[in-house]
Coordinates of N, CA and C in Angstrom, one line a residue:
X1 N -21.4 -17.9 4.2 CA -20.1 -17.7 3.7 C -20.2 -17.0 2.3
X2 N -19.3 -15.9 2.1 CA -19.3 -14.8 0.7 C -18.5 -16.1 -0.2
X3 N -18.7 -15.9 -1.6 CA -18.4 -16.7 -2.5 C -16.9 -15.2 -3.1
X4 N -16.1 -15.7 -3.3 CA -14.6 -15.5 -3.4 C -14.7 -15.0 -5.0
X5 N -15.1 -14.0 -5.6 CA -15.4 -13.2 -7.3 C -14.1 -12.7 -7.4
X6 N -13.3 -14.3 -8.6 CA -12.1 -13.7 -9.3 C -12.0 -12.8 -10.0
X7 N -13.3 -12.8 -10.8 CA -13.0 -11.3 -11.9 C -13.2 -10.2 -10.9
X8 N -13.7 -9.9 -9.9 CA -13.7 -8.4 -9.4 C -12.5 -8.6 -8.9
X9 N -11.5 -9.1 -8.2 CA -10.2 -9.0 -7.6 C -9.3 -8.5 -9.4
X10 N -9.3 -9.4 -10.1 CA -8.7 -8.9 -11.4 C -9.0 -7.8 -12.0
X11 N -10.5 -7.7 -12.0 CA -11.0 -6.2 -12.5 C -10.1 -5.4 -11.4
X12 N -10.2 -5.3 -10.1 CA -9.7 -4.5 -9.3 C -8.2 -4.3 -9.6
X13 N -7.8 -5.6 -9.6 CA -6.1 -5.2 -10.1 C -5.4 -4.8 -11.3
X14 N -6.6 -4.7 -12.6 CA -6.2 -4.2 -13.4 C -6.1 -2.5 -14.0
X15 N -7.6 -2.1 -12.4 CA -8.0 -1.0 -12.3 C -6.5 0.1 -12.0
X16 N -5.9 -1.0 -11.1 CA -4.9 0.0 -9.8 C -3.8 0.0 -11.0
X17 N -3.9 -1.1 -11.7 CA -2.0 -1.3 -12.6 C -2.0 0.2 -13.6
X18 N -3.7 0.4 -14.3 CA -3.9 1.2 -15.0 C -3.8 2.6 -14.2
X19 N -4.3 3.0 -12.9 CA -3.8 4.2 -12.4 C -2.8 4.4 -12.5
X20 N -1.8 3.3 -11.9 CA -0.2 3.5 -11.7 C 0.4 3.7 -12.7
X21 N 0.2 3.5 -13.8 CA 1.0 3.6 -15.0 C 0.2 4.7 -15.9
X22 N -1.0 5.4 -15.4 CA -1.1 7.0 -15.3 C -0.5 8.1 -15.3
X23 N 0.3 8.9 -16.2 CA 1.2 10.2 -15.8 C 0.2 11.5 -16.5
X24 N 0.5 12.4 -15.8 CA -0.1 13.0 -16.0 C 0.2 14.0 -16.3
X25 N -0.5 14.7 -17.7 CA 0.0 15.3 -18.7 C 0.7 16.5 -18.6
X26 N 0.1 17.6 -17.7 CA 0.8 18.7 -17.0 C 0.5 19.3 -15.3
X27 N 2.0 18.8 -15.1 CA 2.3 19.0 -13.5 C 1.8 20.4 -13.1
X28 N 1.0 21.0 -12.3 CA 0.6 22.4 -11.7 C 1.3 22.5 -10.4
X29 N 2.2 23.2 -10.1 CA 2.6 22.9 -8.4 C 1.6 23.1 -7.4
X30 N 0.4 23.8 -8.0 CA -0.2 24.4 -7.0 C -1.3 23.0 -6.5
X31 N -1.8 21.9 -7.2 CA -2.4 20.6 -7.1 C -1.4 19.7 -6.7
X32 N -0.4 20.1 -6.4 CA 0.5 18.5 -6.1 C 0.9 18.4 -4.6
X33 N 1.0 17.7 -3.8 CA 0.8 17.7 -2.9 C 2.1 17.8 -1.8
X34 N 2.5 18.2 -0.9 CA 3.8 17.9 -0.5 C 4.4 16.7 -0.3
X35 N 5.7 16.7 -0.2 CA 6.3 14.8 0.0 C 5.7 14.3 1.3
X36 N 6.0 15.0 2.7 CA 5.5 14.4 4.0 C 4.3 14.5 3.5
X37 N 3.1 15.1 3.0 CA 1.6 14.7 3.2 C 1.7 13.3 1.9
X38 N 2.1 13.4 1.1 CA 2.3 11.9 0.7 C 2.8 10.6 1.3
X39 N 3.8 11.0 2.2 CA 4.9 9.8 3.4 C 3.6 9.0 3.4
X40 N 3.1 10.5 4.5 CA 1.8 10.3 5.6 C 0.8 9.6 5.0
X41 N 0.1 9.8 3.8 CA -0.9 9.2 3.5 C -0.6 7.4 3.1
X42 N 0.7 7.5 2.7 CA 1.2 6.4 2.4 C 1.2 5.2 3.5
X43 N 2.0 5.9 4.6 CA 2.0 4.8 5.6 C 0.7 4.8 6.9
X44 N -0.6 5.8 6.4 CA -1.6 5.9 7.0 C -2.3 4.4 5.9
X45 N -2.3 4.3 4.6 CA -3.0 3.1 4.0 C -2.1 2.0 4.8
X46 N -0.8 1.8 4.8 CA -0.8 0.5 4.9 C -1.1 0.2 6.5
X47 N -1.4 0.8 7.3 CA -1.7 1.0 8.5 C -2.9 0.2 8.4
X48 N -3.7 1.3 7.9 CA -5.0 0.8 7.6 C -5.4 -0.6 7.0
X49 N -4.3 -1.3 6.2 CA -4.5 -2.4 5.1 C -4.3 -3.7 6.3
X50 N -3.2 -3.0 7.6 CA -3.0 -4.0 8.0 C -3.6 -4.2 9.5
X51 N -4.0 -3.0 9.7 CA -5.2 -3.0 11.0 C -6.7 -4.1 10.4
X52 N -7.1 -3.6 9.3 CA -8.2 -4.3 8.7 C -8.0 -5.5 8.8
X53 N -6.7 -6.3 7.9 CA -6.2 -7.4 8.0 C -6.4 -8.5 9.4
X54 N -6.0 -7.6 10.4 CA -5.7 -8.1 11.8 C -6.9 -8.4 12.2
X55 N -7.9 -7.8 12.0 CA -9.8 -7.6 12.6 C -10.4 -8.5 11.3
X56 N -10.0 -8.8 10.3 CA -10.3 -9.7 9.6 C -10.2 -11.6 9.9
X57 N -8.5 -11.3 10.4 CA -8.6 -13.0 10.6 C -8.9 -13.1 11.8
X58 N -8.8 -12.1 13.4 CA -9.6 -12.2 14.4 C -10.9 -12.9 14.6
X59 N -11.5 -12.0 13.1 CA -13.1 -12.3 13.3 C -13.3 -13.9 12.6
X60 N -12.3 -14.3 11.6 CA -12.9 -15.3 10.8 C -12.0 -16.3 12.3
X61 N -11.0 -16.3 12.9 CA -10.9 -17.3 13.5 C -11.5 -17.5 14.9
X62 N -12.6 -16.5 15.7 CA -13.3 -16.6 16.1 C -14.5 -17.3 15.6
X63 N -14.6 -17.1 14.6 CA -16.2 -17.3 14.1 C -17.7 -16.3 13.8
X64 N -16.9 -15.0 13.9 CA -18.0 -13.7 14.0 C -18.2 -13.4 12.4
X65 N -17.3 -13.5 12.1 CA -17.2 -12.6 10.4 C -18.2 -14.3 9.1
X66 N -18.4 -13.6 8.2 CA -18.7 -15.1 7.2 C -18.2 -14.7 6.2
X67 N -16.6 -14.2 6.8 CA -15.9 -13.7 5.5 C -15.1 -15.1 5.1
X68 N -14.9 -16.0 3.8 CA -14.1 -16.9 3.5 C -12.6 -16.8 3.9
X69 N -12.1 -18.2 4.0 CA -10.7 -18.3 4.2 C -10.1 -17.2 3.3
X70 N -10.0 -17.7 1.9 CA -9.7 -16.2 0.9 C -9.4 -15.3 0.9
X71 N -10.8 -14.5 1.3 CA -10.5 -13.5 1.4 C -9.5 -13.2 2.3
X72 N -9.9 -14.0 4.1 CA -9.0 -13.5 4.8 C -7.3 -13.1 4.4
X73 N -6.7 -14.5 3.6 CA -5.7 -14.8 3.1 C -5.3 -13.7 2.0
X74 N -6.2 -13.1 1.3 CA -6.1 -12.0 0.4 C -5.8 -10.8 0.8
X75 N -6.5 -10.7 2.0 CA -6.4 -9.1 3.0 C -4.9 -9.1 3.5
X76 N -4.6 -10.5 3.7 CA -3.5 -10.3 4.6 C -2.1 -10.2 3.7
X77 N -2.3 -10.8 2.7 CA -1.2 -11.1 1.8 C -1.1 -9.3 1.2
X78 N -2.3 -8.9 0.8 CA -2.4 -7.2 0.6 C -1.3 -6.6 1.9
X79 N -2.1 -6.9 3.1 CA -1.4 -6.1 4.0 C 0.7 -6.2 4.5
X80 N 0.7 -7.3 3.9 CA 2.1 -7.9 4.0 C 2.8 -7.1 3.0
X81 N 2.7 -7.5 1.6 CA 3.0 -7.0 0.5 C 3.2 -4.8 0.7
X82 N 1.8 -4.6 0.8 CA 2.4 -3.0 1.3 C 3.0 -2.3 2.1
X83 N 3.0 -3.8 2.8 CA 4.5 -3.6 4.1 C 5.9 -3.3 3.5
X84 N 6.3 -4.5 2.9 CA 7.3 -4.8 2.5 C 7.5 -3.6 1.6
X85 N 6.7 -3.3 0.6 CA 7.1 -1.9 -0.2 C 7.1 -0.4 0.6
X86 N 6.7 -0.6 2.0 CA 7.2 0.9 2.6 C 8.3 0.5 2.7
X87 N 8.8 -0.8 3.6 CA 9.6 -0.7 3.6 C 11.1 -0.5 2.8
X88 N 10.7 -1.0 1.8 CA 11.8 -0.6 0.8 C 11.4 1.0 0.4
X89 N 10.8 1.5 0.5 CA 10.9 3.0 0.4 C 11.6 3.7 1.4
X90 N 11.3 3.1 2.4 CA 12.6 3.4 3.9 C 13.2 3.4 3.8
X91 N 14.2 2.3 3.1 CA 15.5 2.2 2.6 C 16.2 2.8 1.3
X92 N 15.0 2.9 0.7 CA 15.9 4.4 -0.1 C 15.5 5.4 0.2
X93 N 14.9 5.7 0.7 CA 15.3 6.8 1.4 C 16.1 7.2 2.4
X94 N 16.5 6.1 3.4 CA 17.8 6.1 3.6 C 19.2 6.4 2.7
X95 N 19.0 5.3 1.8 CA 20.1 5.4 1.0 C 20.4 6.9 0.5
X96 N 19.5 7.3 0.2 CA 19.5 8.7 -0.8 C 20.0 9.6 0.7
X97 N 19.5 10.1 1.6 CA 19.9 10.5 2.9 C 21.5 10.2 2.9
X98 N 22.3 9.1 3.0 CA 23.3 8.8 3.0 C 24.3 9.3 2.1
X99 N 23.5 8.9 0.3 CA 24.1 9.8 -0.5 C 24.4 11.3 -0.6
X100 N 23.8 12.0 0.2 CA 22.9 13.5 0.2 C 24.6 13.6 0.9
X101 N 24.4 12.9 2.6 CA 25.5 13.7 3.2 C 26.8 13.2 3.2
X102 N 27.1 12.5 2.1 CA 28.4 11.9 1.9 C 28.9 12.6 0.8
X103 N 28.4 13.7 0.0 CA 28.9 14.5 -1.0 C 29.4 15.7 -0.8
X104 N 30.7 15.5 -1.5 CA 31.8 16.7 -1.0 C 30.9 18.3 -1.5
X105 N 31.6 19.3 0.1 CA 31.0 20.5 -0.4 C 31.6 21.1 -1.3

């Protein structure tokens, strides 16, 4: 069994908080990416976060993996959590969609 290292999960989370709250000093159009290849990459990670997730507690409740309870519980709570925020991006995006075609010409 792997031993469960809080400071790398915190290091790691303080890593991501510090990207996200990263702006960047001057926008170039020609480096930025389009919205659909962002959607896409977007809902390609949580895919990913929660495909992993799924082959994670497979393996630990089989017995193949010597990944700890923990972690399992950490992958999955990851995978839930990124769910839940596409989802609310779905919905405003909806919303905004709604807004878009409900304004007089």
């Amino acid at each position: 069994m792997s031993d469960m290292n809080i400071t790398q999960v915190l290091a790691q989370m303080r890593s991501m908080s510090i990207e996200a709250g990263n702006k960047p000093s001057e926008i170039q159009k020609t480096d930025q990416p389009d919205f659909a290849s962002l959607l896409k990459q977007s809902i390609d990670t949580v895919n990913d976060a929660q495909s992993t997730s799924n082959k994670m507690a497979t393996a630990f409740e089989t017995g193949e993996s010597d990944a700890s309870l923990a972690e399992v519980m950490i992958s999955m709570q990851k995978a839930s959590v990124s769910f839940q925020a596409m989802v609310q991006v779905r919905n405003k995006l909806v919303d905004a969609y709604k807004d878009v075609m409900n304004m007089p010409m």
